[in-house]
């Protein structure tokens, strides 16, 4: 994929040290992630990004703190016409995610 194709979702993992965050982009709401576009993760205080190719006009995001007792958060649908940015804050079992 060239640098001019698709859009990027930037993610800042500001969770407590040692906590893992993950984001999965899908084209339809399917909790088994059957329609996965991209998925990435990082340990706290490391960022990551996902790429949404141009052939997807809309997408949803599943955001989670890995092994948390909190439910996975769903955001979307989003139009694939710009880059997006999200940031995780909190600790393993008390976290939230916000748009930058």
XYZ file of N, CA and C in Angstrom, residues 67-71 92-93:
21
model
N -7.439 -8.478 28.642
C -7.724 -9.200 29.896
C -8.494 -8.363 30.918
N -9.020 -7.217 30.517
C -9.810 -6.380 31.417
C -11.159 -7.026 31.710
N -11.714 -6.717 32.877
C -13.074 -7.156 33.192
C -14.110 -6.219 32.574
N -13.673 -5.062 32.080
C -14.584 -4.144 31.400
C -14.884 -4.663 30.002
N -16.080 -4.355 29.521
C -16.472 -4.762 28.178
C -15.670 -4.016 27.118
N -6.202 -1.312 34.123
C -6.734 -2.531 33.519
C -8.243 -2.661 33.647
N -8.795 -2.455 34.821
C -10.231 -2.663 35.017
C -11.012 -1.373 35.229
